[in-house]
JSON list of C-alpha atoms in Angstrom, two decimals:
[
{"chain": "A", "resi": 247, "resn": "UNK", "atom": "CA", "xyz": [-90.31, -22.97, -7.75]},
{"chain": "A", "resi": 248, "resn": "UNK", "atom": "CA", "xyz": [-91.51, -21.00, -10.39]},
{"chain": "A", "resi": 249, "resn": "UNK", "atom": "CA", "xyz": [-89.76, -18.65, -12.72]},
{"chain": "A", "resi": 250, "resn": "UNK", "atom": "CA", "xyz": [-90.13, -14.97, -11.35]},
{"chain": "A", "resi": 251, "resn": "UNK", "atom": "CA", "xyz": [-90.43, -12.29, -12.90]},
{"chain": "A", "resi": 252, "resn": "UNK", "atom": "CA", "xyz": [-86.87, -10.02, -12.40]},
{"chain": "A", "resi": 253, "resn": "UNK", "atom": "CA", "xyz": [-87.64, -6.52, -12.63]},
{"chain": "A", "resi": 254, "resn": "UNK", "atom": "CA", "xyz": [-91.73, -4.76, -11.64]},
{"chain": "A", "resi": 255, "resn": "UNK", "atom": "CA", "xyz": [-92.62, -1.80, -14.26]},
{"chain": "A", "resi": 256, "resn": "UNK", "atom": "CA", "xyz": [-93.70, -0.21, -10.52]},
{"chain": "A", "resi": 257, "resn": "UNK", "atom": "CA", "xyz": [-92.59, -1.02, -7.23]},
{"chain": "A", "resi": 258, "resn": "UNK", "atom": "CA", "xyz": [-95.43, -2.84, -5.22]},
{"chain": "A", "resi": 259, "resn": "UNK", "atom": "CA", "xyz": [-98.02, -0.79, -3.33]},
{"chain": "A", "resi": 260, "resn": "UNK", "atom": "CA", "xyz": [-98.10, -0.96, 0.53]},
{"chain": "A", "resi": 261, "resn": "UNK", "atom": "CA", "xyz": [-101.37, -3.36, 0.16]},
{"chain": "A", "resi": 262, "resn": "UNK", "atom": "CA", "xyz": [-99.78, -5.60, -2.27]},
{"chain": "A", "resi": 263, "resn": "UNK", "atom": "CA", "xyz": [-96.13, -5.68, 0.20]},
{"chain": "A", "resi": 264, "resn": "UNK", "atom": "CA", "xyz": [-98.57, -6.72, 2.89]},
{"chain": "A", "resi": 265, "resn": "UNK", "atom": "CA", "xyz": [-100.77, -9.15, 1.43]},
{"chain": "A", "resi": 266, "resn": "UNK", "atom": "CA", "xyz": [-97.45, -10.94, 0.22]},
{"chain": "A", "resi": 267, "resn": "UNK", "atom": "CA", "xyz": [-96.09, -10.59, 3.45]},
{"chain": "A", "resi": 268, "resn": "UNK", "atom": "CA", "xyz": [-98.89, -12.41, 4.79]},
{"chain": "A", "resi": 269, "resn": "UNK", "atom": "CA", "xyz": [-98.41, -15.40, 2.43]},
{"chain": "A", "resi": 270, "resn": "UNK", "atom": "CA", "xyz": [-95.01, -15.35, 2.80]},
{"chain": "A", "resi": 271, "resn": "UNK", "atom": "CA", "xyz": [-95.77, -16.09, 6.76]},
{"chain": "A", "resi": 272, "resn": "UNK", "atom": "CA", "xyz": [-98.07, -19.03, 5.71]},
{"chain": "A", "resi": 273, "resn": "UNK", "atom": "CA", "xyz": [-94.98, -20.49, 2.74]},
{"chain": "A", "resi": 274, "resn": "UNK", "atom": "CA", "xyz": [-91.90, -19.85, 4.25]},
{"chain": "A", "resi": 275, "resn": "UNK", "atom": "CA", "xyz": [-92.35, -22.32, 7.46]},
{"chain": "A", "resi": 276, "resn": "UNK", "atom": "CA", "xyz": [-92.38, -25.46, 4.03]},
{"chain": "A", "resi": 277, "resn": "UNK", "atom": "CA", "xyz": [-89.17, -23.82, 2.34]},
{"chain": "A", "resi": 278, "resn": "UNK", "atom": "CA", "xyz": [-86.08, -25.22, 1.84]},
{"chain": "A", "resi": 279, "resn": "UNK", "atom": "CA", "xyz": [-82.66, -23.48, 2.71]},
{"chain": "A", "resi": 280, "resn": "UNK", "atom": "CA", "xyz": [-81.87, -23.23, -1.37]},
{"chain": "A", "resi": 281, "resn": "UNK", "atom": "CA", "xyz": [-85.80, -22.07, -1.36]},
{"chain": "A", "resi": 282, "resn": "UNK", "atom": "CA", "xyz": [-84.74, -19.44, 1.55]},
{"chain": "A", "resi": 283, "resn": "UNK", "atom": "CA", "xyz": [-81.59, -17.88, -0.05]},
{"chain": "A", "resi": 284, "resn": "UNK", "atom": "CA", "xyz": [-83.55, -17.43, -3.33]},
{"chain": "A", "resi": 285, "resn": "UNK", "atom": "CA", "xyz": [-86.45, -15.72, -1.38]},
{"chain": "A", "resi": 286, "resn": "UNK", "atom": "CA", "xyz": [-83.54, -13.26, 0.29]},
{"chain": "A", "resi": 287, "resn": "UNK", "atom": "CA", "xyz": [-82.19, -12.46, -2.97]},
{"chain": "A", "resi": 288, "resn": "UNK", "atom": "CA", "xyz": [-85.45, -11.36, -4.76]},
{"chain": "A", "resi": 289, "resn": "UNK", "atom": "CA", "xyz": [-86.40, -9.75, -1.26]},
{"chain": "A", "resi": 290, "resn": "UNK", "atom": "CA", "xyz": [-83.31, -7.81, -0.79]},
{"chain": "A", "resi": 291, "resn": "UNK", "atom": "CA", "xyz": [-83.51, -6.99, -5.27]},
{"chain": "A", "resi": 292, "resn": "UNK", "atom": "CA", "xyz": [-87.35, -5.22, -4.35]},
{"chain": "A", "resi": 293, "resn": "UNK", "atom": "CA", "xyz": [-86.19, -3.48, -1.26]},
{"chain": "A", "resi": 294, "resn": "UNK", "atom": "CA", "xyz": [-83.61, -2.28, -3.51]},
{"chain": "A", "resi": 295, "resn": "UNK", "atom": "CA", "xyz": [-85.83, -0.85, -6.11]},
{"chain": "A", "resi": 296, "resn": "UNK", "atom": "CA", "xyz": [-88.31, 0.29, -3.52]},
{"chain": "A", "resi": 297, "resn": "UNK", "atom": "CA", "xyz": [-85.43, 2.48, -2.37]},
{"chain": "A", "resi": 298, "resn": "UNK", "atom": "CA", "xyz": [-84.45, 4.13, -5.58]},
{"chain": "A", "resi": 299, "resn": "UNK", "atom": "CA", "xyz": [-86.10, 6.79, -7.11]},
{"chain": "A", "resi": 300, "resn": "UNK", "atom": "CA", "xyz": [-85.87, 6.62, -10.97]},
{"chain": "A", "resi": 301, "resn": "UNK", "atom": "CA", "xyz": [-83.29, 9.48, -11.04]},
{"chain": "A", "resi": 302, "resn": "UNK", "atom": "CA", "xyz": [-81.12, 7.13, -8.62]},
{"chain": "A", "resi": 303, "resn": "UNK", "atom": "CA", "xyz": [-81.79, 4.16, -10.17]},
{"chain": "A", "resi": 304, "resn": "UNK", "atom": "CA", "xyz": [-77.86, 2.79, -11.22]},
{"chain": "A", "resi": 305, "resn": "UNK", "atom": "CA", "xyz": [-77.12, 1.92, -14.69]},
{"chain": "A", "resi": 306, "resn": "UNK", "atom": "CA", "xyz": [-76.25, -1.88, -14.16]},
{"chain": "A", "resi": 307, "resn": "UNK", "atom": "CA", "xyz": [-75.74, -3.32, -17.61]},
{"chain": "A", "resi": 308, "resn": "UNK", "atom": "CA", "xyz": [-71.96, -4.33, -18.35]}
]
């Protein structure tokens, strides 16, 4: 799998969520369960972002 990219300068737009949801319905059926759990983190990291405004963004760096 290739390298992603961590962190989106902006959130993606409803078109872009869908049109990646639609590939995601074509890919995920070949995935692996390591392939799977990866997906659900990055998944779970964009709703998470998606959900914060900038003022609410957390300060995560150690």
């Amino acid at each position: 799998m290739p390298h992603r990219v961590t962190s989106r300068a902006t959130p993606l737009s409803d078109a872009e969520a869908e049109s990646l949801r639609l590939q995601l319905l074509e890919v995920v059926p070949r995935l692996r369960r390591h392939h799977l759990l990866d997906l659900a983190d990055t998944l779970h990291q964009a709703a998470r972002e998606r959900r914060w405004t900038p003022a609410e963004r957390p300060d995560l760096r150690a």
